[in-house]
Structures are given as C-alpha cells and as structure tokens.
Amino acid sequence: MVVEIYKICDGEEDTNIFFAFQTITMRVIRIARKDRFEQWMLEQGLTLERGWNLVDAFETSIEDYNEIYRQN
C-alpha cells in the first residue's frame, strides 16, 4: 500500500495529528495523534522511506484537511 503521510498544522502550531492519504483511491485512510498513528503504521506493515520520520511528514492546514476529507 502506498500512502502519503501528512501532519496537520494550525497556523504555525503543530497539532501532533497525522493522516494517511492513499493516492490510488484518493482517500484518507487513517487520522490519529502521533502515538496511535505510529501504532497503526506498525499494524499495517507501513514503513517510511529510509531516513524519514514523522517529523518530515508533509504539512497541511486543518482547512486543507477538511477539504480533502469532504472530497472523499
């Protein structure tokens, strides 16, 4: 499964909430706080590209997340 990982930011503040966006289906498949999101990734067998961690996730605003979610 190929997904893009995004971190939701509220202005300059990091909300510590991440979501996975599956590019093939164009759907949000998981949203959770960092610890639960990491657990979900382990359960799904998902790994980040070598040298990456969740801190490197793409940043997006709450408004942009809501728009993505509405399109699902």
PDB file of N, CA, C and O in Angstrom:
ATOM      1  N   MET A   1       0.846  -1.176   0.000  1.00  0.00           N
ATOM      2  CA  MET A   1       0.000   0.000   0.000  1.00  0.00           C
ATOM      3  C   MET A   1       0.891   1.239   0.000  1.00  0.00           C
ATOM      4  O   MET A   1       1.798   1.347   0.808  1.00  0.00           O
ATOM      5  N   VAL A   2       0.633   2.152  -0.905  1.00  0.00           N
ATOM      6  CA  VAL A   2       1.393   3.393  -0.977  1.00  0.00           C
ATOM      7  C   VAL A   2       0.520   4.523  -0.438  1.00  0.00           C
ATOM      8  O   VAL A   2      -0.597   4.711  -0.904  1.00  0.00           O
ATOM      9  N   VAL A   3       1.043   5.214   0.551  1.00  0.00           N
ATOM     10  CA  VAL A   3       0.302   6.333   1.128  1.00  0.00           C
ATOM     11  C   VAL A   3       1.226   7.528   1.285  1.00  0.00           C
ATOM     12  O   VAL A   3       2.442   7.385   1.366  1.00  0.00           O
ATOM     13  N   GLU A   4       0.624   8.700   1.321  1.00  0.00           N
ATOM     14  CA  GLU A   4       1.348   9.912   1.673  1.00  0.00           C
ATOM     15  C   GLU A   4       0.965  10.242   3.109  1.00  0.00           C
ATOM     16  O   GLU A   4      -0.201  10.149   3.480  1.00  0.00           O
ATOM     17  N   ILE A   5       1.947  10.616   3.901  1.00  0.00           N
ATOM     18  CA  ILE A   5       1.712  10.947   5.303  1.00  0.00           C
ATOM     19  C   ILE A   5       1.730  12.462   5.450  1.00  0.00           C
ATOM     20  O   ILE A   5       2.668  13.120   5.004  1.00  0.00           O
ATOM     21  N   TYR A   6       0.700  12.986   6.087  1.00  0.00           N
ATOM     22  CA  TYR A   6       0.586  14.429   6.315  1.00  0.00           C
ATOM     23  C   TYR A   6       0.464  14.723   7.800  1.00  0.00           C
ATOM     24  O   TYR A   6      -0.101  13.926   8.551  1.00  0.00           O
ATOM     25  N   LYS A   7       0.993  15.872   8.185  1.00  0.00           N
ATOM     26  CA  LYS A   7       0.875  16.368   9.549  1.00  0.00           C
ATOM     27  C   LYS A   7      -0.009  17.608   9.492  1.00  0.00           C
ATOM     28  O   LYS A   7       0.218  18.495   8.672  1.00  0.00           O
ATOM     29  N   ILE A   8      -1.035  17.671  10.337  1.00  0.00           N
ATOM     30  CA  ILE A   8      -1.936  18.821  10.352  1.00  0.00           C
ATOM     31  C   ILE A   8      -1.352  19.900  11.252  1.00  0.00           C
ATOM     32  O   ILE A   8      -0.992  19.639  12.395  1.00  0.00           O
ATOM     33  N   CYS A   9      -1.272  21.093  10.722  1.00  0.00           N
ATOM     34  CA  CYS A   9      -0.769  22.240  11.482  1.00  0.00           C
ATOM     35  C   CYS A   9      -1.868  23.292  11.566  1.00  0.00           C
ATOM     36  O   CYS A   9      -2.624  23.487  10.615  1.00  0.00           O
ATOM     37  N   ASP A  10      -1.936  23.953  12.700  1.00  0.00           N
ATOM     38  CA  ASP A  10      -2.900  25.036  12.916  1.00  0.00           C
ATOM     39  C   ASP A  10      -2.101  26.325  12.967  1.00  0.00           C
ATOM     40  O   ASP A  10      -1.537  26.674  13.998  1.00  0.00           O
ATOM     41  N   GLY A  11      -2.021  26.997  11.840  1.00  0.00           N
ATOM     42  CA  GLY A  11      -1.143  28.159  11.753  1.00  0.00           C
ATOM     43  C   GLY A  11       0.292  27.686  11.844  1.00  0.00           C
ATOM     44  O   GLY A  11       0.714  26.793  11.133  1.00  0.00           O
ATOM     45  N   GLU A  12       1.050  28.248  12.761  1.00  0.00           N
ATOM     46  CA  GLU A  12       2.435  27.832  12.961  1.00  0.00           C
ATOM     47  C   GLU A  12       2.544  26.659  13.930  1.00  0.00           C
ATOM     48  O   GLU A  12       3.596  26.074  14.092  1.00  0.00           O
ATOM     49  N   GLU A  13       1.445  26.315  14.587  1.00  0.00           N
ATOM     50  CA  GLU A  13       1.481  25.295  15.641  1.00  0.00           C
ATOM     51  C   GLU A  13       1.224  23.902  15.083  1.00  0.00           C
ATOM     52  O   GLU A  13       0.301  23.678  14.300  1.00  0.00           O
ATOM     53  N   ASP A  14       2.044  22.958  15.499  1.00  0.00           N
ATOM     54  CA  ASP A  14       1.897  21.556  15.123  1.00  0.00           C
ATOM     55  C   ASP A  14       0.833  20.939  16.023  1.00  0.00           C
ATOM     56  O   ASP A  14       0.916  21.023  17.238  1.00  0.00           O
ATOM     57  N   THR A  15      -0.187  20.318  15.445  1.00  0.00           N
ATOM     58  CA  THR A  15      -1.270  19.727  16.240  1.00  0.00           C
ATOM     59  C   THR A  15      -0.935  18.328  16.739  1.00  0.00           C
ATOM     60  O   THR A  15      -1.663  17.765  17.537  1.00  0.00           O
ATOM     61  N   ASN A  16       0.165  17.742  16.233  1.00  0.00           N
ATOM     62  CA  ASN A  16       0.546  16.368  16.577  1.00  0.00           C
ATOM     63  C   ASN A  16      -0.464  15.353  16.046  1.00  0.00           C
ATOM     64  O   ASN A  16      -0.573  14.252  16.554  1.00  0.00           O
ATOM     65  N   ILE A  17      -1.217  15.751  15.015  1.00  0.00           N
ATOM     66  CA  ILE A  17      -2.184  14.854  14.379  1.00  0.00           C
ATOM     67  C   ILE A  17      -1.703  14.567  12.957  1.00  0.00           C
ATOM     68  O   ILE A  17      -1.340  15.474  12.215  1.00  0.00           O
ATOM     69  N   PHE A  18      -1.712  13.291  12.605  1.00  0.00           N
ATOM     70  CA  PHE A  18      -1.232  12.848  11.305  1.00  0.00           C
ATOM     71  C   PHE A  18      -2.355  12.118  10.579  1.00  0.00           C
ATOM     72  O   PHE A  18      -3.243  11.556  11.202  1.00  0.00           O
ATOM     73  N   PHE A  19      -2.278  12.135   9.243  1.00  0.00           N
ATOM     74  CA  PHE A  19      -3.214  11.307   8.487  1.00  0.00           C
ATOM     75  C   PHE A  19      -2.511  10.687   7.300  1.00  0.00           C
ATOM     76  O   PHE A  19      -1.504  11.201   6.810  1.00  0.00           O
ATOM     77  N   ALA A  20      -3.044   9.549   6.881  1.00  0.00           N
ATOM     78  CA  ALA A  20      -2.518   8.832   5.729  1.00  0.00           C
ATOM     79  C   ALA A  20      -3.494   8.993   4.579  1.00  0.00           C
ATOM     80  O   ALA A  20      -4.702   8.801   4.743  1.00  0.00           O
ATOM     81  N   PHE A  21      -2.967   9.370   3.427  1.00  0.00           N
ATOM     82  CA  PHE A  21      -3.757   9.585   2.227  1.00  0.00           C
ATOM     83  C   PHE A  21      -3.318   8.566   1.193  1.00  0.00           C
ATOM     84  O   PHE A  21      -2.151   8.526   0.804  1.00  0.00           O
ATOM     85  N   GLN A  22      -4.247   7.708   0.799  1.00  0.00           N
ATOM     86  CA  GLN A  22      -3.916   6.678  -0.196  1.00  0.00           C
ATOM     87  C   GLN A  22      -4.088   7.280  -1.587  1.00  0.00           C
ATOM     88  O   GLN A  22      -5.196   7.645  -1.987  1.00  0.00           O
ATOM     89  N   THR A  23      -2.988   7.395  -2.305  1.00  0.00           N
ATOM     90  CA  THR A  23      -3.000   8.104  -3.579  1.00  0.00           C
ATOM     91  C   THR A  23      -3.786   7.364  -4.669  1.00  0.00           C
ATOM     92  O   THR A  23      -4.380   8.005  -5.536  1.00  0.00           O
ATOM     93  N   ILE A  24      -3.830   6.045  -4.623  1.00  0.00           N
ATOM     94  CA  ILE A  24      -4.546   5.287  -5.657  1.00  0.00           C
ATOM     95  C   ILE A  24      -6.051   5.526  -5.565  1.00  0.00           C
ATOM     96  O   ILE A  24      -6.718   5.764  -6.560  1.00  0.00           O
ATOM     97  N   THR A  25      -6.584   5.483  -4.342  1.00  0.00           N
ATOM     98  CA  THR A  25      -8.030   5.651  -4.157  1.00  0.00           C
ATOM     99  C   THR A  25      -8.407   7.094  -3.866  1.00  0.00           C
ATOM    100  O   THR A  25      -9.590   7.425  -3.844  1.00  0.00           O
ATOM    101  N   MET A  26      -7.400   7.959  -3.615  1.00  0.00           N
ATOM    102  CA  MET A  26      -7.622   9.362  -3.270  1.00  0.00           C
ATOM    103  C   MET A  26      -8.460   9.500  -1.996  1.00  0.00           C
ATOM    104  O   MET A  26      -9.323  10.347  -1.881  1.00  0.00           O
ATOM    105  N   ARG A  27      -8.186   8.624  -1.018  1.00  0.00           N
ATOM    106  CA  ARG A  27      -8.949   8.629   0.228  1.00  0.00           C
ATOM    107  C   ARG A  27      -8.034   8.780   1.434  1.00  0.00           C
ATOM    108  O   ARG A  27      -6.915   8.279   1.440  1.00  0.00           O
ATOM    109  N   VAL A  28      -8.571   9.435   2.451  1.00  0.00           N
ATOM    110  CA  VAL A  28      -7.915   9.466   3.757  1.00  0.00           C
ATOM    111  C   VAL A  28      -8.234   8.138   4.416  1.00  0.00           C
ATOM    112  O   VAL A  28      -9.402   7.777   4.568  1.00  0.00           O
ATOM    113  N   ILE A  29      -7.204   7.386   4.795  1.00  0.00           N
ATOM    114  CA  ILE A  29      -7.468   6.055   5.344  1.00  0.00           C
ATOM    115  C   ILE A  29      -7.201   5.958   6.835  1.00  0.00           C
ATOM    116  O   ILE A  29      -7.587   4.979   7.463  1.00  0.00           O
ATOM    117  N   ARG A  30      -6.562   6.963   7.422  1.00  0.00           N
ATOM    118  CA  ARG A  30      -6.331   6.937   8.868  1.00  0.00           C
ATOM    119  C   ARG A  30      -5.959   8.333   9.334  1.00  0.00           C
ATOM    120  O   ARG A  30      -5.180   9.018   8.685  1.00  0.00           O
ATOM    121  N   ILE A  31      -6.531   8.751  10.451  1.00  0.00           N
ATOM    122  CA  ILE A  31      -6.139  10.001  11.090  1.00  0.00           C
ATOM    123  C   ILE A  31      -6.046   9.736  12.582  1.00  0.00           C
ATOM    124  O   ILE A  31      -6.922   9.068  13.155  1.00  0.00           O
ATOM    125  N   ALA A  32      -4.958  10.179  13.201  1.00  0.00           N
ATOM    126  CA  ALA A  32      -4.771   9.910  14.623  1.00  0.00           C
ATOM    127  C   ALA A  32      -3.640  10.775  15.171  1.00  0.00           C
ATOM    128  O   ALA A  32      -2.819  11.300  14.419  1.00  0.00           O
ATOM    129  N   ARG A  33      -3.601  10.864  16.498  1.00  0.00           N
ATOM    130  CA  ARG A  33      -2.462  11.509  17.152  1.00  0.00           C
ATOM    131  C   ARG A  33      -1.228  10.654  16.906  1.00  0.00           C
ATOM    132  O   ARG A  33      -1.307   9.478  16.579  1.00  0.00           O
ATOM    133  N   LYS A  34      -0.064  11.259  17.070  1.00  0.00           N
ATOM    134  CA  LYS A  34       1.208  10.630  16.674  1.00  0.00           C
ATOM    135  C   LYS A  34       1.388   9.215  17.220  1.00  0.00           C
ATOM    136  O   LYS A  34       1.712   8.302  16.468  1.00  0.00           O
ATOM    137  N   ASP A  35       1.185   8.994  18.518  1.00  0.00           N
ATOM    138  CA  ASP A  35       1.444   7.662  19.081  1.00  0.00           C
ATOM    139  C   ASP A  35       0.513   6.602  18.493  1.00  0.00           C
ATOM    140  O   ASP A  35       0.954   5.507  18.139  1.00  0.00           O
ATOM    141  N   ARG A  36      -0.747   6.918  18.340  1.00  0.00           N
ATOM    142  CA  ARG A  36      -1.690   5.956  17.753  1.00  0.00           C
ATOM    143  C   ARG A  36      -1.443   5.772  16.259  1.00  0.00           C
ATOM    144  O   ARG A  36      -1.638   4.690  15.720  1.00  0.00           O
ATOM    145  N   PHE A  37      -1.026   6.850  15.601  1.00  0.00           N
ATOM    146  CA  PHE A  37      -0.734   6.760  14.176  1.00  0.00           C
ATOM    147  C   PHE A  37       0.469   5.836  13.950  1.00  0.00           C
ATOM    148  O   PHE A  37       0.454   4.982  13.049  1.00  0.00           O
ATOM    149  N   GLU A  38       1.501   5.992  14.769  1.00  0.00           N
ATOM    150  CA  GLU A  38       2.681   5.120  14.653  1.00  0.00           C
ATOM    151  C   GLU A  38       2.304   3.668  14.896  1.00  0.00           C
ATOM    152  O   GLU A  38       2.779   2.767  14.197  1.00  0.00           O
ATOM    153  N   GLN A  39       1.430   3.413  15.880  1.00  0.00           N
ATOM    154  CA  GLN A  39       0.974   2.051  16.169  1.00  0.00           C
ATOM    155  C   GLN A  39       0.219   1.479  14.968  1.00  0.00           C
ATOM    156  O   GLN A  39       0.423   0.336  14.575  1.00  0.00           O
ATOM    157  N   TRP A  40      -0.653   2.292  14.372  1.00  0.00           N
ATOM    158  CA  TRP A  40      -1.408   1.857  13.203  1.00  0.00           C
ATOM    159  C   TRP A  40      -0.463   1.505  12.055  1.00  0.00           C
ATOM    160  O   TRP A  40      -0.647   0.503  11.369  1.00  0.00           O
ATOM    161  N   MET A  41       0.575   2.341  11.848  1.00  0.00           N
ATOM    162  CA  MET A  41       1.541   2.061  10.784  1.00  0.00           C
ATOM    163  C   MET A  41       2.213   0.712  11.002  1.00  0.00           C
ATOM    164  O   MET A  41       2.370  -0.071  10.066  1.00  0.00           O
ATOM    165  N   LEU A  42       2.598   0.431  12.241  1.00  0.00           N
ATOM    166  CA  LEU A  42       3.204  -0.863  12.556  1.00  0.00           C
ATOM    167  C   LEU A  42       2.246  -2.007  12.247  1.00  0.00           C
ATOM    168  O   LEU A  42       2.632  -3.010  11.643  1.00  0.00           O
ATOM    169  N   GLU A  43       0.982  -1.844  12.662  1.00  0.00           N
ATOM    170  CA  GLU A  43      -0.018  -2.894  12.433  1.00  0.00           C
ATOM    171  C   GLU A  43      -0.247  -3.133  10.943  1.00  0.00           C
ATOM    172  O   GLU A  43      -0.512  -4.258  10.529  1.00  0.00           O
ATOM    173  N   GLN A  44      -0.149  -2.075  10.135  1.00  0.00           N
ATOM    174  CA  GLN A  44      -0.365  -2.184   8.685  1.00  0.00           C
ATOM    175  C   GLN A  44       0.888  -2.613   7.935  1.00  0.00           C
ATOM    176  O   GLN A  44       0.850  -2.852   6.731  1.00  0.00           O
ATOM    177  N   GLY A  45       2.015  -2.667   8.647  1.00  0.00           N
ATOM    178  CA  GLY A  45       3.273  -3.017   7.997  1.00  0.00           C
ATOM    179  C   GLY A  45       3.825  -1.886   7.143  1.00  0.00           C
ATOM    180  O   GLY A  45       4.611  -2.113   6.231  1.00  0.00           O
ATOM    181  N   LEU A  46       3.396  -0.654   7.427  1.00  0.00           N
ATOM    182  CA  LEU A  46       3.866   0.503   6.663  1.00  0.00           C
ATOM    183  C   LEU A  46       5.182   0.996   7.238  1.00  0.00           C
ATOM    184  O   LEU A  46       5.369   1.053   8.444  1.00  0.00           O
ATOM    185  N   THR A  47       6.083   1.356   6.354  1.00  0.00           N
ATOM    186  CA  THR A  47       7.351   1.929   6.787  1.00  0.00           C
ATOM    187  C   THR A  47       7.580   3.230   6.029  1.00  0.00           C
ATOM    188  O   THR A  47       7.108   3.401   4.905  1.00  0.00           O
ATOM    189  N   LEU A  48       8.304   4.115   6.645  1.00  0.00           N
ATOM    190  CA  LEU A  48       8.654   5.369   6.000  1.00  0.00           C
ATOM    191  C   LEU A  48       9.893   5.160   5.150  1.00  0.00           C
ATOM    192  O   LEU A  48      10.676   4.232   5.384  1.00  0.00           O
ATOM    193  N   GLU A  49      10.059   6.020   4.152  1.00  0.00           N
ATOM    194  CA  GLU A  49      11.262   5.928   3.337  1.00  0.00           C
ATOM    195  C   GLU A  49      12.488   6.055   4.226  1.00  0.00           C
ATOM    196  O   GLU A  49      12.460   6.734   5.241  1.00  0.00           O
ATOM    197  N   ARG A  50      13.542   5.381   3.848  1.00  0.00           N
ATOM    198  CA  ARG A  50      14.767   5.372   4.639  1.00  0.00           C
ATOM    199  C   ARG A  50      15.215   6.801   4.955  1.00  0.00           C
ATOM    200  O   ARG A  50      15.256   7.659   4.086  1.00  0.00           O
ATOM    201  N   GLY A  51      15.527   7.034   6.219  1.00  0.00           N
ATOM    202  CA  GLY A  51      15.995   8.346   6.634  1.00  0.00           C
ATOM    203  C   GLY A  51      14.887   9.321   6.988  1.00  0.00           C
ATOM    204  O   GLY A  51      15.147  10.422   7.441  1.00  0.00           O
ATOM    205  N   TRP A  52      13.623   8.912   6.798  1.00  0.00           N
ATOM    206  CA  TRP A  52      12.499   9.778   7.125  1.00  0.00           C
ATOM    207  C   TRP A  52      11.901   9.374   8.466  1.00  0.00           C
ATOM    208  O   TRP A  52      12.008   8.237   8.897  1.00  0.00           O
ATOM    209  N   ASN A  53      11.256  10.327   9.118  1.00  0.00           N
ATOM    210  CA  ASN A  53      10.417  10.014  10.270  1.00  0.00           C
ATOM    211  C   ASN A  53       9.194  10.913  10.197  1.00  0.00           C
ATOM    212  O   ASN A  53       9.064  11.733   9.289  1.00  0.00           O
ATOM    213  N   LEU A  54       8.273  10.771  11.133  1.00  0.00           N
ATOM    214  CA  LEU A  54       7.025  11.524  11.042  1.00  0.00           C
ATOM    215  C   LEU A  54       7.233  13.033  11.104  1.00  0.00           C
ATOM    216  O   LEU A  54       6.400  13.792  10.617  1.00  0.00           O
ATOM    217  N   VAL A  55       8.348  13.473  11.680  1.00  0.00           N
ATOM    218  CA  VAL A  55       8.635  14.906  11.721  1.00  0.00           C
ATOM    219  C   VAL A  55       8.744  15.465  10.302  1.00  0.00           C
ATOM    220  O   VAL A  55       8.433  16.627  10.046  1.00  0.00           O
ATOM    221  N   ASP A  56       9.163  14.622   9.360  1.00  0.00           N
ATOM    222  CA  ASP A  56       9.349  15.043   7.970  1.00  0.00           C
ATOM    223  C   ASP A  56       8.059  14.991   7.145  1.00  0.00           C
ATOM    224  O   ASP A  56       8.094  15.274   5.956  1.00  0.00           O
ATOM    225  N   ALA A  57       6.947  14.619   7.768  1.00  0.00           N
ATOM    226  CA  ALA A  57       5.693  14.482   7.025  1.00  0.00           C
ATOM    227  C   ALA A  57       5.311  15.801   6.363  1.00  0.00           C
ATOM    228  O   ALA A  57       5.643  16.876   6.853  1.00  0.00           O
ATOM    229  N   PHE A  58       4.600  15.688   5.256  1.00  0.00           N
ATOM    230  CA  PHE A  58       4.092  16.889   4.592  1.00  0.00           C
ATOM    231  C   PHE A  58       3.186  17.633   5.564  1.00  0.00           C
ATOM    232  O   PHE A  58       2.386  17.021   6.259  1.00  0.00           O
ATOM    233  N   GLU A  59       3.286  18.944   5.587  1.00  0.00           N
ATOM    234  CA  GLU A  59       2.427  19.727   6.464  1.00  0.00           C
ATOM    235  C   GLU A  59       1.227  20.239   5.684  1.00  0.00           C
ATOM    236  O   GLU A  59       1.336  20.603   4.522  1.00  0.00           O
ATOM    237  N   THR A  60       0.076  20.242   6.339  1.00  0.00           N
ATOM    238  CA  THR A  60      -1.131  20.778   5.734  1.00  0.00           C
ATOM    239  C   THR A  60      -1.964  21.451   6.810  1.00  0.00           C
ATOM    240  O   THR A  60      -1.806  21.163   7.990  1.00  0.00           O
ATOM    241  N   SER A  61      -2.827  22.341   6.401  1.00  0.00           N
ATOM    242  CA  SER A  61      -3.665  23.060   7.359  1.00  0.00           C
ATOM    243  C   SER A  61      -4.932  22.271   7.671  1.00  0.00           C
ATOM    244  O   SER A  61      -5.313  21.361   6.931  1.00  0.00           O
ATOM    245  N   ILE A  62      -5.583  22.628   8.748  1.00  0.00           N
ATOM    246  CA  ILE A  62      -6.855  21.996   9.100  1.00  0.00           C
ATOM    247  C   ILE A  62      -7.861  22.224   7.973  1.00  0.00           C
ATOM    248  O   ILE A  62      -8.600  21.313   7.607  1.00  0.00           O
ATOM    249  N   GLU A  63      -7.857  23.413   7.397  1.00  0.00           N
ATOM    250  CA  GLU A  63      -8.791  23.727   6.311  1.00  0.00           C
ATOM    251  C   GLU A  63      -8.547  22.824   5.105  1.00  0.00           C
ATOM    252  O   GLU A  63      -9.492  22.312   4.494  1.00  0.00           O
ATOM    253  N   ASP A  64      -7.281  22.627   4.760  1.00  0.00           N
ATOM    254  CA  ASP A  64      -6.960  21.758   3.621  1.00  0.00           C
ATOM    255  C   ASP A  64      -7.344  20.312   3.914  1.00  0.00           C
ATOM    256  O   ASP A  64      -7.839  19.601   3.040  1.00  0.00           O
ATOM    257  N   TYR A  65      -7.125  19.863   5.153  1.00  0.00           N
ATOM    258  CA  TYR A  65      -7.535  18.504   5.523  1.00  0.00           C
ATOM    259  C   TYR A  65      -9.042  18.355   5.365  1.00  0.00           C
ATOM    260  O   TYR A  65      -9.524  17.370   4.795  1.00  0.00           O
ATOM    261  N   ASN A  66      -9.796  19.328   5.867  1.00  0.00           N
ATOM    262  CA  ASN A  66     -11.260  19.259   5.764  1.00  0.00           C
ATOM    263  C   ASN A  66     -11.715  19.188   4.312  1.00  0.00           C
ATOM    264  O   ASN A  66     -12.657  18.464   3.985  1.00  0.00           O
ATOM    265  N   GLU A  67     -11.043  19.933   3.433  1.00  0.00           N
ATOM    266  CA  GLU A  67     -11.388  19.896   2.013  1.00  0.00           C
ATOM    267  C   GLU A  67     -11.084  18.522   1.408  1.00  0.00           C
ATOM    268  O   GLU A  67     -11.887  17.970   0.667  1.00  0.00           O
ATOM    269  N   ILE A  68      -9.932  17.959   1.737  1.00  0.00           N
ATOM    270  CA  ILE A  68      -9.585  16.610   1.265  1.00  0.00           C
ATOM    271  C   ILE A  68     -10.618  15.600   1.763  1.00  0.00           C
ATOM    272  O   ILE A  68     -11.094  14.775   1.017  1.00  0.00           O
ATOM    273  N   TYR A  69     -10.983  15.697   3.047  1.00  0.00           N
ATOM    274  CA  TYR A  69     -11.910  14.744   3.641  1.00  0.00           C
ATOM    275  C   TYR A  69     -13.293  14.869   2.993  1.00  0.00           C
ATOM    276  O   TYR A  69     -13.962  13.867   2.749  1.00  0.00           O
ATOM    277  N   ARG A  70     -13.725  16.100   2.707  1.00  0.00           N
ATOM    278  CA  ARG A  70     -15.041  16.320   2.080  1.00  0.00           C
ATOM    279  C   ARG A  70     -15.100  15.657   0.702  1.00  0.00           C
ATOM    280  O   ARG A  70     -16.138  15.147   0.296  1.00  0.00           O
ATOM    281  N   GLN A  71     -13.986  15.667  -0.008  1.00  0.00           N
ATOM    282  CA  GLN A  71     -13.957  15.091  -1.343  1.00  0.00           C
ATOM    283  C   GLN A  71     -14.007  13.571  -1.310  1.00  0.00           C
ATOM    284  O   GLN A  71     -14.251  12.944  -2.338  1.00  0.00           O
ATOM    285  N   ASN A  72     -13.788  12.984  -0.147  1.00  0.00           N
ATOM    286  CA  ASN A  72     -13.872  11.525  -0.006  1.00  0.00           C
ATOM    287  C   ASN A  72     -15.325  11.135   0.051  1.00  0.00           C
ATOM    288  O   ASN A  72     -15.742  10.091   0.142  1.00  0.00           O
TER     289      ASN A  72
END
